[in-house]
Amino acid sequence: MLTIKNLHANFEDTEILKGVTLEVQPGEVHAIMGPNGSGKSTLAKVIAGHPSYQVTEGKIELEGKNILSETPEERVQQGLFLVFQQPREISGVNFRHFLQTIHQGKILHKADKSLQEARKDKMLRKQISPVKFRKKIEEKIPDVSLPKKFLERNVNEGFSGGEKKKSEILQMELLQPKFVFLDELDSGLDVDALKVVCERVNALKNETNMGVILITHYPRILEYITPDKVHLFSEGKIQKTGDFTLAQEIEEKGYSS
Ligand code: ADP
Ligand code: MG
């Protein structure tokens, strides 16, 4: 379970999160809907451990363990993953090598072994073999409808908005997080791309019982990923929680009512 209790966080001297409380069980889908600038992306980034924000109060617990003092890398290893609203381009880093590093990191963490130790272990050596990985990723990349040749490009460099989101989804599939934050997954996506990425999220959720926190402006994405709970987020906290009908209400009346 992911538990966020009375979370307050600042950017420089401004308080942006003003007491967020949220509980997500494995396999659940929570939609967080709110106006621009209300702090939704900040919430996702604070949970991922972004160093620009200072937590001043509250707790973030993953399976009962407070993770506030952990680094972003440790949080990822323990099962959190954030799909950014605006994924970064990483020049000079080959996409296939990047994915291979993610895959390898996941295996080493699970086995609790260093790369050196893993190379001496026959089973692990096979699992982290670059040749095997190349085959695996080339089989997998069509699932997110990206051409194989993208693997030879730099991470997200020159990718369109939709392609960047697909690249993030591919990373999510390799990491198999326990909980994923999808920050405006629908922004910059056409309907076909939206369907593809939502299908991948649903497939992984069904396979691994991943919990999903979907941050969105528009209820449209909720047609593809059905939420168990919908939260109305404004002014740095959750103001109201309901089911799908709350999303419909927001669609009809806007955020101000
Ligand atoms: P949302 O995702 O709900 O649109 P954000 O979390 O991106 O909102 O932003 C909430 C508020 O915090 C905004 O007023 C924004 O300008 C401010 N803020 C968040 N992060 C930063 C940052 N890194 N630098 C400057 N202002 C920030
Ligand atoms: Mg945002």
Short mmCIF file of N, CA, C and O in Angstrom, two decimals, residues 83-84 87 141-146 160-173 180 182-205 210 212 214 221 224-225:
data_model
loop_
_atom_site.label_atom_id
_atom_site.label_comp_id
_atom_site.label_asym_id
_atom_site.label_seq_id
_atom_site.Cartn_x
_atom_site.Cartn_y
_atom_site.Cartn_z
N VAL A 83 5.83 8.73 -14.44
CA VAL A 83 5.85 9.12 -15.85
C VAL A 83 5.65 10.63 -15.87
O VAL A 83 4.59 11.14 -15.52
N PHE A 84 6.70 11.35 -16.26
CA PHE A 84 6.69 12.81 -16.19
C PHE A 84 5.70 13.42 -17.16
O PHE A 84 5.46 12.90 -18.25
N PRO A 87 8.65 14.59 -20.21
CA PRO A 87 9.86 13.78 -20.11
C PRO A 87 11.07 14.52 -20.68
O PRO A 87 10.96 15.21 -21.69
N ILE A 141 9.27 -3.55 -28.15
CA ILE A 141 9.04 -2.16 -28.55
C ILE A 141 7.80 -1.99 -29.47
O ILE A 141 7.09 -0.99 -29.33
N PRO A 142 7.45 -2.97 -30.32
CA PRO A 142 6.23 -2.79 -31.11
C PRO A 142 4.96 -2.68 -30.24
O PRO A 142 3.97 -2.08 -30.67
N ASP A 143 5.00 -3.22 -29.01
CA ASP A 143 3.82 -3.12 -28.11
C ASP A 143 3.45 -1.67 -27.84
O ASP A 143 2.28 -1.36 -27.61
N VAL A 144 4.45 -0.77 -27.80
CA VAL A 144 4.13 0.65 -27.58
C VAL A 144 4.10 1.41 -28.91
O VAL A 144 4.12 2.64 -28.94
N SER A 145 4.06 0.64 -29.99
CA SER A 145 4.05 1.17 -31.36
C SER A 145 5.13 2.23 -31.61
O SER A 145 4.85 3.29 -32.14
N LEU A 146 6.35 1.87 -31.21
CA LEU A 146 7.51 2.67 -31.61
C LEU A 146 8.36 1.79 -32.53
O LEU A 146 8.51 0.59 -32.27
N SER A 160 8.64 13.08 -30.51
CA SER A 160 7.44 13.90 -30.39
C SER A 160 6.86 13.70 -28.98
O SER A 160 7.29 12.79 -28.26
N GLY A 161 5.88 14.51 -28.61
CA GLY A 161 5.26 14.38 -27.29
C GLY A 161 4.77 12.96 -27.04
O GLY A 161 5.02 12.37 -25.99
N GLY A 162 4.09 12.40 -28.04
CA GLY A 162 3.54 11.04 -27.92
C GLY A 162 4.63 10.00 -27.81
O GLY A 162 4.54 9.05 -27.02
N GLU A 163 5.69 10.18 -28.60
CA GLU A 163 6.80 9.21 -28.58
C GLU A 163 7.50 9.22 -27.23
O GLU A 163 7.93 8.18 -26.73
N LYS A 164 7.61 10.41 -26.64
CA LYS A 164 8.25 10.50 -25.31
C LYS A 164 7.43 9.73 -24.28
O LYS A 164 7.97 9.02 -23.44
N LYS A 165 6.11 9.86 -24.36
CA LYS A 165 5.26 9.15 -23.39
C LYS A 165 5.37 7.63 -23.61
O LYS A 165 5.40 6.85 -22.66
N LYS A 166 5.47 7.22 -24.87
CA LYS A 166 5.62 5.79 -25.15
C LYS A 166 6.95 5.29 -24.60
O LYS A 166 7.04 4.17 -24.09
N SER A 167 7.97 6.14 -24.70
CA SER A 167 9.28 5.75 -24.19
C SER A 167 9.22 5.58 -22.66
O SER A 167 9.80 4.64 -22.09
N GLU A 168 8.49 6.45 -22.00
CA GLU A 168 8.32 6.34 -20.54
C GLU A 168 7.56 5.06 -20.18
O GLU A 168 7.86 4.40 -19.18
N ILE A 169 6.55 4.76 -20.99
CA ILE A 169 5.74 3.57 -20.72
C ILE A 169 6.58 2.30 -20.88
O ILE A 169 6.44 1.34 -20.12
N LEU A 170 7.47 2.33 -21.85
CA LEU A 170 8.38 1.19 -22.04
C LEU A 170 9.28 1.01 -20.81
O LEU A 170 9.51 -0.10 -20.34
N GLN A 171 9.74 2.12 -20.26
CA GLN A 171 10.55 2.06 -19.03
C GLN A 171 9.72 1.50 -17.87
O GLN A 171 10.20 0.69 -17.09
N MET A 172 8.47 1.94 -17.80
CA MET A 172 7.57 1.43 -16.76
C MET A 172 7.43 -0.10 -16.88
O MET A 172 7.48 -0.82 -15.88
N GLU A 173 7.30 -0.56 -18.13
CA GLU A 173 7.11 -2.01 -18.32
C GLU A 173 8.34 -2.79 -17.91
O GLU A 173 8.25 -3.91 -17.41
N VAL A 180 2.55 3.41 -9.93
CA VAL A 180 3.00 4.33 -10.97
C VAL A 180 2.19 5.62 -10.92
O VAL A 180 0.97 5.59 -10.73
N LEU A 182 1.15 8.65 -13.25
CA LEU A 182 1.09 9.06 -14.65
C LEU A 182 0.66 10.52 -14.67
O LEU A 182 -0.51 10.83 -14.42
N ASP A 183 1.63 11.42 -14.91
CA ASP A 183 1.31 12.84 -14.84
C ASP A 183 0.90 13.35 -16.22
O ASP A 183 1.74 13.47 -17.11
N GLU A 184 -0.38 13.63 -16.38
CA GLU A 184 -0.92 14.12 -17.66
C GLU A 184 -0.44 13.23 -18.80
O GLU A 184 0.08 13.72 -19.81
N LEU A 185 -0.65 11.94 -18.63
CA LEU A 185 -0.23 10.98 -19.67
C LEU A 185 -0.86 11.35 -21.01
O LEU A 185 -0.30 11.11 -22.07
N ASP A 186 -2.04 11.96 -20.94
CA ASP A 186 -2.77 12.25 -22.18
C ASP A 186 -2.30 13.52 -22.88
O ASP A 186 -2.67 13.76 -24.02
N SER A 187 -1.44 14.34 -22.21
CA SER A 187 -1.08 15.60 -22.88
C SER A 187 -0.13 15.33 -24.03
O SER A 187 0.83 14.58 -23.91
N GLY A 188 -0.45 15.92 -25.17
CA GLY A 188 0.37 15.75 -26.37
C GLY A 188 0.16 14.44 -27.11
O GLY A 188 0.92 14.11 -28.00
N LEU A 189 -0.87 13.68 -26.73
CA LEU A 189 -1.11 12.40 -27.39
C LEU A 189 -2.34 12.47 -28.29
O LEU A 189 -3.37 13.02 -27.88
N ASP A 190 -2.23 11.89 -29.48
CA ASP A 190 -3.44 11.76 -30.29
C ASP A 190 -4.21 10.53 -29.79
O ASP A 190 -3.72 9.77 -28.95
N VAL A 191 -5.43 10.36 -30.31
CA VAL A 191 -6.30 9.29 -29.79
C VAL A 191 -5.66 7.91 -29.91
O VAL A 191 -5.75 7.10 -28.99
N ASP A 192 -4.98 7.67 -31.04
CA ASP A 192 -4.39 6.34 -31.25
C ASP A 192 -3.26 6.08 -30.25
O ASP A 192 -3.18 5.01 -29.66
N ALA A 193 -2.42 7.11 -30.05
CA ALA A 193 -1.31 6.95 -29.10
C ALA A 193 -1.86 6.80 -27.68
O ALA A 193 -1.35 5.99 -26.89
N LEU A 194 -2.91 7.55 -27.38
CA LEU A 194 -3.52 7.46 -26.05
C LEU A 194 -4.01 6.03 -25.78
O LEU A 194 -3.77 5.47 -24.72
N LYS A 195 -4.65 5.45 -26.80
CA LYS A 195 -5.14 4.07 -26.65
C LYS A 195 -3.99 3.11 -26.39
O LYS A 195 -4.08 2.26 -25.51
N VAL A 196 -2.92 3.28 -27.14
CA VAL A 196 -1.77 2.37 -27.00
C VAL A 196 -1.19 2.45 -25.59
O VAL A 196 -1.02 1.43 -24.92
N VAL A 197 -0.93 3.67 -25.11
CA VAL A 197 -0.28 3.77 -23.80
C VAL A 197 -1.23 3.30 -22.69
O VAL A 197 -0.80 2.64 -21.74
N CYS A 198 -2.52 3.59 -22.84
CA CYS A 198 -3.47 3.15 -21.81
C CYS A 198 -3.59 1.62 -21.80
O CYS A 198 -3.68 1.02 -20.73
N GLU A 199 -3.55 1.02 -22.98
CA GLU A 199 -3.58 -0.44 -23.04
C GLU A 199 -2.39 -1.05 -22.31
O GLU A 199 -2.52 -2.05 -21.62
N ARG A 200 -1.21 -0.44 -22.48
CA ARG A 200 -0.02 -0.96 -21.82
C ARG A 200 -0.14 -0.83 -20.29
O ARG A 200 0.26 -1.71 -19.55
N VAL A 201 -0.68 0.30 -19.84
CA VAL A 201 -0.86 0.49 -18.39
C VAL A 201 -1.84 -0.57 -17.86
O VAL A 201 -1.56 -1.23 -16.85
N ASN A 202 -2.95 -0.75 -18.57
CA ASN A 202 -3.93 -1.76 -18.13
C ASN A 202 -3.34 -3.16 -18.14
O ASN A 202 -3.59 -3.94 -17.22
N ALA A 203 -2.54 -3.46 -19.17
CA ALA A 203 -1.96 -4.80 -19.27
C ALA A 203 -1.04 -5.06 -18.08
O ALA A 203 -1.11 -6.12 -17.44
N LEU A 204 -0.19 -4.08 -17.76
CA LEU A 204 0.75 -4.28 -16.65
C LEU A 204 0.00 -4.35 -15.31
O LEU A 204 0.33 -5.15 -14.44
N LYS A 205 -1.02 -3.53 -15.19
CA LYS A 205 -1.82 -3.54 -13.96
C LYS A 205 -2.48 -4.93 -13.78
O LYS A 205 -2.45 -5.49 -12.69
N MET A 210 -0.34 -3.70 -10.22
CA MET A 210 0.25 -2.38 -9.96
C MET A 210 -0.86 -1.38 -9.58
O MET A 210 -1.95 -1.42 -10.12
N VAL A 212 -2.22 2.48 -9.67
CA VAL A 212 -2.05 3.54 -10.66
C VAL A 212 -2.62 4.85 -10.12
O VAL A 212 -3.75 4.89 -9.64
N LEU A 214 -3.36 8.48 -11.53
CA LEU A 214 -3.50 9.12 -12.83
C LEU A 214 -3.79 10.59 -12.61
O LEU A 214 -4.83 10.94 -12.05
N ILE A 221 -9.30 10.45 -20.62
CA ILE A 221 -8.40 9.30 -20.38
C ILE A 221 -9.08 8.25 -19.48
O ILE A 221 -8.77 7.07 -19.55
N TYR A 224 -10.42 5.10 -20.86
CA TYR A 224 -9.49 4.01 -21.20
C TYR A 224 -8.90 3.33 -19.96
O TYR A 224 -8.54 2.17 -20.00
N ILE A 225 -8.72 4.12 -18.90
CA ILE A 225 -8.22 3.53 -17.65
C ILE A 225 -9.27 3.86 -16.59
O ILE A 225 -9.41 5.01 -16.19
#
